[in-house]
XYZ file of C-alpha atoms in Angstrom:
364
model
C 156.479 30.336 63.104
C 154.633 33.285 65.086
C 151.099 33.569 64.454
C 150.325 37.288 63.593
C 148.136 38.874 66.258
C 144.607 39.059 64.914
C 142.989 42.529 64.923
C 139.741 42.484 67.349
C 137.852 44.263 64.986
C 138.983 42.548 61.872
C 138.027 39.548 63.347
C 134.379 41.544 64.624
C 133.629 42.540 61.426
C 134.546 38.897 59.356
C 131.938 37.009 61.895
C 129.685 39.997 61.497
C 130.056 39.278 57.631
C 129.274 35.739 57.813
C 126.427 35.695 60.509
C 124.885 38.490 57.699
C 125.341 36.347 54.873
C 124.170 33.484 56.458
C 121.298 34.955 57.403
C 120.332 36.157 53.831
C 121.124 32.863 52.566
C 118.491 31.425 55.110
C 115.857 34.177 54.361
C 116.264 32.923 50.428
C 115.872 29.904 51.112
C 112.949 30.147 53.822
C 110.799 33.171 51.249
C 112.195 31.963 47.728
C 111.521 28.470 48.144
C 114.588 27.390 47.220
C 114.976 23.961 49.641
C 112.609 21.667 47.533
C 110.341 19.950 50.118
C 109.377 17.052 47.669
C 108.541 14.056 49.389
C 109.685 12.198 45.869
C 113.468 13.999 46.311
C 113.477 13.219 49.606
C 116.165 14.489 52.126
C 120.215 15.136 51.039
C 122.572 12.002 51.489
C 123.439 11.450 55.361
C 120.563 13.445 56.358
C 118.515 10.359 57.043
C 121.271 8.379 59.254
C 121.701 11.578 61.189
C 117.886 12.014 62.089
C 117.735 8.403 62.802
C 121.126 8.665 65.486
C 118.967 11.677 67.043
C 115.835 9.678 67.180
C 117.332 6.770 68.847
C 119.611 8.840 71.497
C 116.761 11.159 72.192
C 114.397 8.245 73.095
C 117.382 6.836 75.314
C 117.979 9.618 76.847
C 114.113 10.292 77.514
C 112.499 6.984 78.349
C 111.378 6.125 81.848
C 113.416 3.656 83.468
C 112.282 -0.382 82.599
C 111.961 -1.053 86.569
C 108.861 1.285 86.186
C 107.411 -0.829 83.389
C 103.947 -2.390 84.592
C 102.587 -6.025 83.495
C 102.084 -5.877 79.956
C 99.084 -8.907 79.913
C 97.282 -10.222 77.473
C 93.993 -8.037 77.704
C 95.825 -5.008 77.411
C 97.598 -6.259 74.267
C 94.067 -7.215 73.311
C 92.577 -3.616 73.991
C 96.041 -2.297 72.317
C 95.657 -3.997 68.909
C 92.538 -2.906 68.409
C 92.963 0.718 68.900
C 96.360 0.003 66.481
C 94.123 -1.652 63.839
C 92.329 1.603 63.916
C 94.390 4.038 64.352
C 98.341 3.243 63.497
C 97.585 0.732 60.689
C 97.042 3.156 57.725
C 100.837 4.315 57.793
C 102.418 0.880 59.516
C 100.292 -1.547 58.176
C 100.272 -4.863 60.431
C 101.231 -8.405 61.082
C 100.673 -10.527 57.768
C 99.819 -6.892 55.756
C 102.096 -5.835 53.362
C 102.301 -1.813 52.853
C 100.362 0.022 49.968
C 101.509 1.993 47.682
C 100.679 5.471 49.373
C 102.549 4.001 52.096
C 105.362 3.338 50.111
C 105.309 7.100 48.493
C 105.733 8.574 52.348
C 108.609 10.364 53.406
C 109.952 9.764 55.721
C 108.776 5.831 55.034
C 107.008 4.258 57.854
C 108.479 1.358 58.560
C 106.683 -1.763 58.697
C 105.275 -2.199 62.562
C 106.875 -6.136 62.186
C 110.202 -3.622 61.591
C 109.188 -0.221 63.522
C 109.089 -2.486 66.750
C 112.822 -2.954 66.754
C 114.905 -3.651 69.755
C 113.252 -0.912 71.469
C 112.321 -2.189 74.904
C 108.518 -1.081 76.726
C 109.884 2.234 78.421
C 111.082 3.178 75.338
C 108.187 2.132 73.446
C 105.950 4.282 76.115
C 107.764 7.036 75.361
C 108.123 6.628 71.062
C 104.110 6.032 71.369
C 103.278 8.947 73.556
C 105.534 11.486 72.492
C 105.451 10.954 68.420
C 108.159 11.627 66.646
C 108.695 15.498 65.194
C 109.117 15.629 61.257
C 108.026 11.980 60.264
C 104.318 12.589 60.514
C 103.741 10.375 63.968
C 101.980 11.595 65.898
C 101.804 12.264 69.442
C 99.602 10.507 72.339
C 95.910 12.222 71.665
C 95.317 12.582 75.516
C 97.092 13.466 78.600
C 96.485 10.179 80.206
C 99.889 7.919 79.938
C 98.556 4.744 81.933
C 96.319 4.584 78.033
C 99.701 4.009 76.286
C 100.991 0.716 77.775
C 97.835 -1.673 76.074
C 99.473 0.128 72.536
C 103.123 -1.101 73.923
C 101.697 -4.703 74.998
C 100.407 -5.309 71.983
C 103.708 -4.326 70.492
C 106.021 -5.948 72.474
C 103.476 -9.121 71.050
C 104.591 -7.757 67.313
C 108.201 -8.195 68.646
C 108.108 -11.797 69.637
C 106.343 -12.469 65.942
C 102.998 -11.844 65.751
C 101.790 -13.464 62.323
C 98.876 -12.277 60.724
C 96.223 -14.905 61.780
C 97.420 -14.321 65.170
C 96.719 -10.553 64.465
C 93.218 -10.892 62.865
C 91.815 -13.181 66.126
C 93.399 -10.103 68.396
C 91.787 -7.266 66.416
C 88.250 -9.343 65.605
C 88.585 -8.326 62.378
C 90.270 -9.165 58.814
C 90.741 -5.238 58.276
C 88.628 -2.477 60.115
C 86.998 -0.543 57.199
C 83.580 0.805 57.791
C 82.508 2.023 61.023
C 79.540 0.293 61.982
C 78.244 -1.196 64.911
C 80.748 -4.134 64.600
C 83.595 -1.585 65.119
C 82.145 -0.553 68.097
C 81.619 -4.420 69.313
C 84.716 -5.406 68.671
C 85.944 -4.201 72.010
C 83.056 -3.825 74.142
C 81.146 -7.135 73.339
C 78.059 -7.958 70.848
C 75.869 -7.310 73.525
C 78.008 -4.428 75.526
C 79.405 -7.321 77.773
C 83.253 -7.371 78.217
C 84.923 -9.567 80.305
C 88.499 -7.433 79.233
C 89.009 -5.677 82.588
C 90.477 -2.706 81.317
C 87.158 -2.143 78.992
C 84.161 -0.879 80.485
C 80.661 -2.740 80.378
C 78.175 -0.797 78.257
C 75.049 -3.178 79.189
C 74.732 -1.802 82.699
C 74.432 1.990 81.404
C 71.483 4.225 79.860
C 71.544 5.341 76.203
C 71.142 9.226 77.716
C 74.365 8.617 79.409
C 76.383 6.774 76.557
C 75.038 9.697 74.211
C 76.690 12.551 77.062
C 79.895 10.539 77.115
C 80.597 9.643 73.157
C 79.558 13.031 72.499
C 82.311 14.320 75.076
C 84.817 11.733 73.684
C 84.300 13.023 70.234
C 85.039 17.252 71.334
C 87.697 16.385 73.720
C 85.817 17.374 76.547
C 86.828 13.543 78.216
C 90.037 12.850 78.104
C 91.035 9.009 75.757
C 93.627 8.542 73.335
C 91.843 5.272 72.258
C 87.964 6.877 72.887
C 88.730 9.983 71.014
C 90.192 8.451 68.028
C 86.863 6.062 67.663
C 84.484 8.680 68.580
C 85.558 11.005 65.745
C 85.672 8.243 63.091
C 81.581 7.377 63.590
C 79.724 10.137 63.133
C 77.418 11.990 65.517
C 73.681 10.196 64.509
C 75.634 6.942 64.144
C 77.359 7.382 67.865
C 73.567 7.611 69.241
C 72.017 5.165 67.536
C 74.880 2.811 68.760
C 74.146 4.300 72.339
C 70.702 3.244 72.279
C 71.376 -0.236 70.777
C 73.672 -1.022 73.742
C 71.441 0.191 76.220
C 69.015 -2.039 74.647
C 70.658 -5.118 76.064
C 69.104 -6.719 78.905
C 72.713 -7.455 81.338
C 73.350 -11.109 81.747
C 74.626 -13.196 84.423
C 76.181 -12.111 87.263
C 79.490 -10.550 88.464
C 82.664 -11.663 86.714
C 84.525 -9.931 88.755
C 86.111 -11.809 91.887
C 87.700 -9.978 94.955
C 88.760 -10.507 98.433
C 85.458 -10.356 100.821
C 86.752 -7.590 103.600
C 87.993 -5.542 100.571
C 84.264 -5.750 99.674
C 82.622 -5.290 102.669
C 84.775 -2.124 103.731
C 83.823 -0.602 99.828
C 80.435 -1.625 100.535
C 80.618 0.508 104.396
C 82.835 3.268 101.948
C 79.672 3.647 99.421
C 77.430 4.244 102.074
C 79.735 6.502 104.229
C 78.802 4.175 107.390
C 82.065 5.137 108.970
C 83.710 8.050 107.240
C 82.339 12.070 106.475
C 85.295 11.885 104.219
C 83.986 10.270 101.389
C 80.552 11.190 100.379
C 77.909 8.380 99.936
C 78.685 6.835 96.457
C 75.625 5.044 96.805
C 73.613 8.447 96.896
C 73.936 8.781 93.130
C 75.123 5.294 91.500
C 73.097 3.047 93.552
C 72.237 0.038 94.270
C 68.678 2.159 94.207
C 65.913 0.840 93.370
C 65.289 4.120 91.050
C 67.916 5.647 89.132
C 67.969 9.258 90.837
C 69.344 10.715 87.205
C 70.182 9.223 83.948
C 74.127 10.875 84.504
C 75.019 9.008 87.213
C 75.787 5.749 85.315
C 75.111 2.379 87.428
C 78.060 0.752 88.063
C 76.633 -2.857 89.432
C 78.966 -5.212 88.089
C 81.139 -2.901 86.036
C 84.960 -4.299 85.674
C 87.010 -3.975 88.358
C 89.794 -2.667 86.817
C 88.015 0.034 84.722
C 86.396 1.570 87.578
C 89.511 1.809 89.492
C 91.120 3.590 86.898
C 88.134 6.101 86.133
C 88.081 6.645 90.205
C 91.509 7.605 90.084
C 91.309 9.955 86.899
C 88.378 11.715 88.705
C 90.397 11.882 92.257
C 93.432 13.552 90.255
C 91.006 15.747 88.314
C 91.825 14.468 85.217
C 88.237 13.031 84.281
C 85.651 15.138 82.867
C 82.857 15.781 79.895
C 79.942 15.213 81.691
C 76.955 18.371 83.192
C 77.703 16.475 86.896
C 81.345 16.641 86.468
C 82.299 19.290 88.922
C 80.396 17.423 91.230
C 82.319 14.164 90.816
C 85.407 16.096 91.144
C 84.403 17.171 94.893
C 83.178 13.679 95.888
C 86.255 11.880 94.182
C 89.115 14.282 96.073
C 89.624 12.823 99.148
C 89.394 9.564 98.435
C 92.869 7.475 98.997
C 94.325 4.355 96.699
C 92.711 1.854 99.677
C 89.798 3.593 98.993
C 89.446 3.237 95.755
C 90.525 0.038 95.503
C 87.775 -0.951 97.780
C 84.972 0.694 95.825
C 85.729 -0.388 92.875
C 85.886 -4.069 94.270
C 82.837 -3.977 95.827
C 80.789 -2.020 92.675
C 82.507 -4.793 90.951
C 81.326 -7.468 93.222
C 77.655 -6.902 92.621
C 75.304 -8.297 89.953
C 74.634 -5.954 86.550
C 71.323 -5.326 86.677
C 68.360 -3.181 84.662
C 68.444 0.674 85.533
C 65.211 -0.347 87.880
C 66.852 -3.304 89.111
C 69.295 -2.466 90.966
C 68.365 -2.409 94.429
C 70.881 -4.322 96.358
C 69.935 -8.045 97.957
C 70.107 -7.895 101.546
C-alpha cells in the first residue's frame, strides 16, 4: 500500500504542537510543583537502574587509564582513612559500622563503603572520588590538587580486600571521630607533631605564628587541601591556634628519619645554597640551616619528610601552592626549579636533623 505524501506544513505545525505542549507541561511541572521531590517517594520505577547504567558507563568512559595508577602503600591508605573517618563516614559509614537511621532515610541511599567499593578498580575510584557524583549528594574533590585523591583510593582499595572493623579502628586511631579536639588533630600528625608517615608533614620543626598563617589559610581556601580544608573548618578558629601553639611547644626529637642517597644530598645541599646555579635562588636564604630564623613565615624545614616536601616544592613550582603574606615570593623562587631539582632539595632538607627555631645552624 502507498503511503500518502505528508504535507510539509501539516507535519510543521503537528511538531510545532507537541514541542508547545511539551513545553507547558514542563513549565507546570517546574512552577506548580507538580513532580513531588520527596526523598520518602523516592524516584519512579526504572529510574534508579537507569541512573545507575549512566553512573557506571560515565565513570568508564571517564577514568584515567590503570597503567597511570601510582603505588597505592600503606601510609597513604593510612593518611586516606583518616580523612574518610572524617569526612565520608557520616553518609557511608565504615568497616564494622552499621548505617544509622538518617542514613537509611537518604535518597538516593548511600551504600555501605564495604558495598560502595565495588569492583571499581583505582582509576576509576580516582575519578568517582574526585569528581562526585551529580544528584546523589557526593560530593566532589574540595581542591584542585588530584595527587590528594589516591591516599582516599588506597585506603579503599584496603575496604575492597575486607577491611574489618578492628582493622579500621587501628588505621583511623580512633573508635569513632566525634569531637574535635586536640586528639583529632594528633591522630595524623603525631602526639607530639612527629610523623614518621611520609606523605604527612612534621609540625614539631615549625613556629606557632606560622601554623596559625597556614590553618587559617586552610580553613578560607586560600591553600589549596581536600584533606586540610575539610579539618580546618571542622575546629574552630581559637581552637586551630591554641592547637598551633601546643605543637610548636614540642621540643623535636631525634634525628632525621628520612634516608637518601648521599650525592642526591650533597648536590640539594650545593642547590640550597646556589653554589653552582643563578637559577635557583638560595633556599637556604630564608629556611635555613641559620642560626636565626630570618622570619617566622619561612617555616624550617630541617628534617621535614621527604616526601611531603617534594610534593609542596612541586605545588609551589606549578603555582598551585599558596595562603601565605610571602607567597608570591615563593612562587618566583620555586619556577625554575626542575623534578632533579626538587628531588634533591627535598632529600637533602630531609637529610638534616629537626632542630629548635634557634638551633638550626647546620654542623659543618
Amino acid at each position: 500500500m502507498k503511503r500518502p505524501d505528508l504535507d510539509p506544513e501539516t507535519v510543521a505545525w503537528t511538531l510545532g504542537g507537541l514541542a508547545v505542549a511539551g513545553a507547558i507541561v514542563g513549565a507546570a511541572v517546574v512552577f506548580l510543583g507538580l513532580y513531588n521531590v520527596s526523598a520518602k517517594v523516592g524516584h519512579f520505577p526504572g529510574v534508579g537502574s537507569v541512573l545507575h547504567t549512566t553512573f557506571r558507563n560515565s565513570v568508564d568512559l571517564r577514568a584515567m587509564s590503570v597503567d597511570d595508577v601510582p603505588e597505592l602503600t600503606d601510609e597513604m591508605a593510612a593518611l586516606g582513612a583518616k580523612h574518610f573517618d572524617a569526612a565520608c563516614a557520616d553518609c557511608h559509614s565504615a568497616p564494622g559500622r552499621g548505617r544509622t537511621a538518617t542514613m537509611r532515610a537518604m535518597s538516593p541511599l548511600p551504600p555501605h563503603i564495604t558495598q560502595a567499593v565495588g569492583h571499581w578498580n583505582p582509576a576509576e575510584l580516582h575519578w568517582i572520588v574526585r569528581e562526585g557524583v551529580k544528584m546523589s549528594g557526593m560530593p566532589h574533590w574540595p581542591a584542585d590538587r588530584d595527587e590528594e585523591v589516591w591516599p582516599v583510593v588506597a585506603f579503599l582499595t584496603r575496604v575492597q580486600e575486607g577491611m574489618d572493623g578492628a582493622a579500621y579502628t587501628e588505621m583511623t586511631g580512633m573508635e569513632k571521630t566525634a569531637a574535635r579536639d586536640f586528639a583529632y588533630c594528633t591522630s595524623c600528625h603525631g602526639e607530639r607533631g612527629a610523623t614518621d608517615n611520609p606523605h604527612i608533614p612534621r609540625l614539631d620543626i615549625l613556629s606557632r605564628a606560622y601554623m596559625t598563617e597556614a590553618l587559617s589559610a586552610y580553613r578560607r581556601g586560600a591553600r589549596d587541601s581536600g584533606i586540610m580544608e575539610h579539618a580546618a573548618t571542622e575546629v574552630t578558629p581559637a581552637a586551630l591556634a591554641e592547637y598551633a601553639e601546643r605543637f610548636a611547644g614540642f621540643a623535636p626529637e631525634g634525628g632525621s628519619v628520612n634516608g637518601a642517597d648521599g650525592d642526591l644530598v650533597a648536590r640539594g645541599r650545593a642547590l640550597s645554597r646556589a653554589e653552582d646555579s643563578t637559577r635557583v635562588p638560595a633556599c637556604a636564604a630564608c629556611h635555613g640551616p641559620w642560626p636565626d630564623q630570618l622570619d617566622e613565615a619561612f617555616p624550617s624545614l630541617a628534617g621535614q619528610n621527604q616526601s611531603y616536601l617534594g610534593q609542596q616544592l612541586t605545588l609551589w613550582r606549578d603555582g598551585q601552592r599558596g595562603g601565605g603574606r610571602v607567597r608570591e615570593l615563593m612562587h618566583l623562587a620555586a619556577e625554575e626549579l626542575t623534578d632533579a631539582d626538587i628531588e634533591a632539595l627535598a632529600a637533602y632538607y630531609a637529610s638534616l636533623a629537626p632542630a629548635t627555631l634557634n638551633e638550626t645552624a647546620e654542623a659543618e
